[in-house]
Amino acid sequence: MKTLLTINEIYYLVGIIVMLLVGMTLRDKGNPKRLTTALFWFLFGSVFLFGDMLVAGLGKPMAYRVIGVVVVVISLIAGCGLLSAGSYLQRSAANRQASANRLGNWIFLPALLIPLITVLCTVLLKNVAIGGVYLLDQKQLTLAALCVASVCAILAGWKLTGGTPLQAVRESRRLVDAIGWAAILPQMLAMLGGVFVAAQTGKSVQEVVTLFVNPDSRFLLVVIYCVGMALFTMIMGNAFAAFPVMTAGIALPFLIAGQHADPAPLVTIGMLAGYCGTLMTPMAANYNIVPAALLELKDKYKVIKIQIPTAVTLLAANILLMYFIVFR
């Protein structure tokens, strides 16, 4: 069946918006690194806009190699410090304060609409078709719903503030420049997670643990699994990326098969241990670095520093919880 809003069309929309940001960056004489900053975002946006064309024209193997080169170039630009913020048309602090006072708590409405509409569309539009046409891409329903929710949030923001579409794009550039390379870190880490799974990293972890740990040492295995989940999450920036590696390497062979642990609570607590690592790493940019940038904190690691005591305490609690309740 046909689909009204497909995931490819969403990618094209993302690519178009990124290209608008590229054009604004190139015109910004106040950005000391505007050429390399524009190149960074152009390469990123090109993957969304021209990915299908690359696959159709070059075939998947060659297209993947080209995109791999793009990823390397993007990483080099960011790693060499070639990204910079520019100049932006902003109102005075007094005008912004007056606008905030006028809007009050209504200012949070667009942000709240995004999760609300995403959940509603995901639940209510599953397998919904009109005239033989699905409203949203059923294979990527959550992402399609998120796109609809984001558009609705933008429309709500325009209504509340009396702004314009161009102003929304300008503010997008200001926020993206403030966040910098961290804005695309979740996508990069998702790719890295796929690489680790394909490389059978979990098997390598299992072999290393076998060399140094007695398989009968239940408490030590629990500690290694929980702390490993936290540390690997700190490296990956995402507990979902760390989960298959650490579970395949430690939980399955040693705790479930060897110690007869109950799988459901074991892996649940393991994920919670991973989330403790999320609180302590700049790699989880969307949780830790982005909020610091949006709040314009002088110390971009301030959020992480505040969260570390809580994270360590929760990690210790997860270790004890796993040791005392998951074994039969």
XYZ file of C-alpha atoms in Angstrom:
328
model
C 0.000 0.000 0.000
C 1.051 3.600 -0.605
C 2.013 5.928 2.246
C 1.231 9.621 2.552
C 4.305 10.456 4.663
C 7.277 8.111 4.214
C 10.553 8.064 6.091
C 12.396 9.102 2.912
C 10.292 12.251 2.637
C 11.155 13.054 6.251
C 14.847 12.651 5.419
C 14.431 15.015 2.473
C 12.792 17.588 4.749
C 15.672 17.335 7.223
C 18.153 17.707 4.362
C 16.402 20.802 3.000
C 16.369 22.486 6.416
C 20.070 21.734 6.892
C 20.848 23.212 3.473
C 19.017 26.403 4.454
C 21.302 26.597 7.476
C 24.298 26.087 5.185
C 23.215 29.007 3.004
C 22.799 31.282 6.024
C 26.199 30.260 7.357
C 27.910 31.063 4.055
C 26.364 34.548 4.087
C 27.399 35.188 7.697
C 30.553 37.311 7.550
C 30.602 37.356 11.358
C 31.501 33.660 11.518
C 35.316 33.350 11.510
C 35.081 29.744 10.270
C 32.040 30.017 8.050
C 33.457 27.988 5.163
C 34.383 24.930 7.207
C 31.243 25.246 9.336
C 29.128 25.358 6.175
C 31.055 22.385 4.747
C 30.368 20.378 7.907
C 26.617 20.902 7.695
C 26.560 20.530 3.912
C 28.119 17.074 4.157
C 25.715 16.134 6.922
C 22.664 17.355 4.999
C 23.833 15.706 1.786
C 23.450 12.255 3.336
C 19.751 12.959 3.896
C 19.161 14.580 0.509
C 21.268 12.461 -1.812
C 21.607 9.118 -0.015
C 19.010 7.405 -2.213
C 20.624 8.831 -5.356
C 24.006 7.475 -4.290
C 22.584 3.996 -3.712
C 20.713 4.051 -7.036
C 23.672 5.374 -9.011
C 26.610 3.587 -7.382
C 25.037 0.560 -5.719
C 24.970 -0.088 -1.992
C 28.618 -1.136 -1.432
C 30.094 1.913 -3.164
C 27.461 4.269 -1.741
C 28.301 3.045 1.763
C 31.976 3.723 1.125
C 31.224 7.260 -0.056
C 29.107 7.946 3.015
C 31.895 6.469 5.157
C 34.314 9.003 3.665
C 31.786 11.757 4.405
C 31.626 10.627 8.046
C 35.430 10.694 8.297
C 35.603 14.213 6.818
C 32.869 15.424 9.178
C 34.780 13.955 12.131
C 38.019 15.621 11.027
C 36.340 19.024 10.687
C 34.894 18.739 14.183
C 38.051 17.225 15.684
C 40.260 19.979 14.300
C 38.085 22.677 15.858
C 36.929 24.103 12.539
C 33.362 24.799 13.682
C 32.398 28.201 15.004
C 29.342 30.210 15.955
C 28.401 33.226 13.867
C 26.416 36.422 14.310
C 22.663 36.376 14.768
C 19.836 38.877 14.635
C 18.624 38.752 18.216
C 16.387 41.024 20.203
C 17.719 42.795 23.266
C 17.645 41.085 26.631
C 14.892 43.474 27.739
C 12.708 42.558 24.763
C 13.252 38.839 25.355
C 12.346 39.234 29.018
C 9.201 41.169 28.104
C 8.214 38.462 25.636
C 8.788 35.763 28.246
C 6.655 37.642 30.760
C 3.870 38.019 28.197
C 3.841 34.350 27.229
C 4.285 32.962 30.726
C 4.010 29.184 30.956
C 2.518 29.029 27.470
C 6.114 29.148 26.234
C 6.374 25.448 27.138
C 3.420 24.433 24.940
C 5.420 23.700 21.741
C 7.894 21.544 23.664
C 5.100 19.620 25.377
C 3.269 19.069 22.094
C 6.155 17.089 20.625
C 6.000 14.037 22.959
C 2.200 14.263 23.265
C 1.488 14.266 19.526
C 4.207 11.687 18.879
C 2.594 9.230 21.303
C -0.921 9.911 20.016
C 0.068 9.449 16.372
C 2.050 6.304 17.165
C -0.881 4.749 19.025
C -3.837 6.003 16.998
C -2.444 5.927 13.442
C -1.014 2.423 13.501
C -2.375 0.550 10.439
C -4.673 3.507 9.654
C -5.261 3.976 5.916
C -7.648 6.170 3.911
C -8.518 5.102 0.400
C -5.801 2.480 0.470
C -3.115 4.973 1.528
C -1.412 4.792 4.945
C -1.200 8.178 6.637
C 2.247 7.506 8.134
C 5.103 5.152 7.282
C 4.199 1.987 9.201
C 7.768 0.671 9.223
C 9.045 3.883 10.848
C 5.867 4.959 12.588
C 7.500 6.620 15.596
C 9.855 8.723 13.469
C 7.031 9.748 11.153
C 4.915 10.669 14.180
C 7.832 12.676 15.586
C 8.040 14.626 12.322
C 4.322 15.454 12.461
C 4.667 16.478 16.108
C 7.650 18.732 15.353
C 5.764 20.520 12.563
C 2.779 21.008 14.883
C 5.105 22.417 17.550
C 6.571 24.902 15.057
C 3.086 26.031 14.028
C 2.147 26.468 17.692
C 5.327 28.480 18.262
C 4.511 30.787 15.347
C 1.012 31.324 16.730
C 2.245 32.096 20.228
C 5.133 34.378 19.321
C 3.874 35.925 16.106
C 7.128 34.939 14.421
C 7.793 33.855 10.835
C 9.097 30.648 9.206
C 12.352 32.442 8.371
C 12.790 33.425 12.001
C 12.335 29.796 13.005
C 15.104 28.745 10.617
C 17.376 31.507 11.918
C 16.831 30.379 15.489
C 17.526 26.810 14.384
C 20.911 27.920 13.062
C 21.709 29.745 16.297
C 20.886 26.679 18.384
C 22.718 24.285 16.054
C 25.815 26.504 16.118
C 25.626 26.703 19.928
C 25.429 22.918 20.219
C 28.001 22.319 17.457
C 29.132 18.846 16.483
C 27.287 17.330 19.449
C 24.017 17.830 17.554
C 24.793 14.878 15.298
C 26.481 12.727 17.935
C 23.429 10.448 18.530
C 23.363 9.516 14.840
C 27.097 8.833 14.807
C 26.888 6.689 17.942
C 24.013 4.687 16.474
C 26.242 3.879 13.498
C 29.080 2.943 15.856
C 26.773 0.594 17.747
C 25.995 -1.209 14.511
C 29.712 -1.550 13.831
C 30.325 -3.103 17.261
C 27.515 -5.599 16.778
C 28.755 -6.558 13.295
C 32.283 -6.955 14.649
C 31.017 -9.368 17.357
C 32.469 -7.236 20.124
C 30.322 -9.121 22.641
C 32.227 -12.324 21.910
C 35.525 -10.533 22.471
C 34.256 -9.210 25.816
C 33.309 -12.755 26.824
C 36.787 -14.058 26.000
C 38.482 -11.272 27.990
C 36.277 -11.885 31.049
C 37.016 -15.625 30.845
C 40.744 -14.905 31.100
C 40.572 -12.884 34.320
C 37.383 -13.832 36.192
C 36.301 -17.078 37.825
C 32.919 -18.017 36.231
C 31.717 -19.121 39.695
C 32.269 -15.674 41.240
C 28.672 -14.456 41.070
C 29.125 -11.085 42.783
C 32.182 -10.195 40.709
C 30.314 -11.062 37.509
C 27.401 -8.868 38.571
C 29.789 -5.985 39.293
C 31.530 -6.430 35.938
C 28.215 -6.516 34.061
C 26.742 -3.439 35.772
C 29.933 -1.382 35.758
C 30.649 -2.557 32.203
C 27.210 -1.398 31.092
C 27.850 2.004 32.676
C 31.360 2.370 31.224
C 30.414 1.167 27.757
C 27.441 3.514 27.800
C 29.810 6.347 28.676
C 31.886 5.440 25.629
C 28.922 4.916 23.306
C 26.748 7.664 24.745
C 23.725 5.371 24.623
C 22.714 2.432 26.822
C 20.861 0.833 23.913
C 24.119 0.624 21.963
C 25.998 -0.814 24.942
C 23.285 -3.340 25.829
C 23.766 -5.954 23.048
C 27.532 -5.965 23.482
C 27.631 -6.351 27.283
C 24.638 -8.672 27.466
C 26.026 -10.989 24.800
C 29.490 -10.893 26.366
C 28.669 -11.217 30.073
C 24.989 -11.594 30.959
C 24.065 -14.443 28.627
C 27.062 -16.779 28.993
C 27.967 -16.151 32.644
C 24.916 -14.910 34.545
C 21.971 -16.467 32.696
C 23.513 -19.721 31.432
C 26.160 -20.137 34.146
C 24.464 -18.716 37.263
C 20.823 -19.364 36.219
C 19.706 -15.758 36.652
C 16.158 -14.765 35.719
C 16.645 -13.006 32.329
C 13.857 -10.416 32.592
C 14.908 -8.620 35.810
C 18.587 -9.162 34.996
C 18.569 -7.299 31.695
C 16.191 -4.659 33.066
C 18.566 -3.812 35.891
C 21.434 -4.010 33.408
C 19.795 -1.283 31.317
C 19.327 0.825 34.450
C 23.052 0.436 35.147
C 23.716 1.643 31.625
C 21.578 4.712 32.208
C 23.846 5.558 35.158
C 26.640 5.864 32.600
C 24.443 8.136 30.498
C 24.405 10.649 33.342
C 28.214 10.813 33.467
C 29.328 11.247 29.866
C 29.527 14.100 27.345
C 28.962 11.474 24.653
C 25.283 11.476 25.674
C 25.107 14.920 24.143
C 21.328 15.147 23.940
C 21.102 14.632 27.726
C 24.134 16.498 29.015
C 25.805 18.833 26.508
C 22.744 20.115 24.653
C 20.958 21.298 27.838
C 24.115 23.110 28.936
C 24.302 24.832 25.543
C 20.617 25.755 25.515
C 20.820 27.147 29.052
C 24.019 29.013 28.066
C 25.943 27.650 31.040
C 29.552 28.836 31.258
C 30.719 25.315 32.154
C 29.398 22.955 29.472
C 30.108 19.969 31.759
C 28.162 21.437 34.698
C 25.178 19.124 34.152
C 27.439 16.064 34.235
C 29.274 17.183 37.374
C 25.998 17.633 39.244
C 24.721 14.224 38.140
C 27.802 12.135 39.011
C 27.022 11.547 42.745
C 23.482 10.430 41.899
C 24.717 8.205 39.086
C 27.344 6.461 41.232
C 24.820 5.899 44.036
C 22.263 4.428 41.645
C 24.910 2.209 40.067
C 25.821 0.750 43.469
C 22.123 0.217 44.214
C 21.665 -1.587 40.883
C 24.582 -3.908 41.649
C 23.088 -4.893 45.005
C 19.602 -5.202 43.543
C 20.816 -7.499 40.781
C 22.859 -9.665 43.145
C 20.030 -10.228 45.624
C 16.897 -10.626 43.456
C 17.637 -12.048 39.997
C 19.098 -15.441 40.882
C 16.824 -18.453 41.306
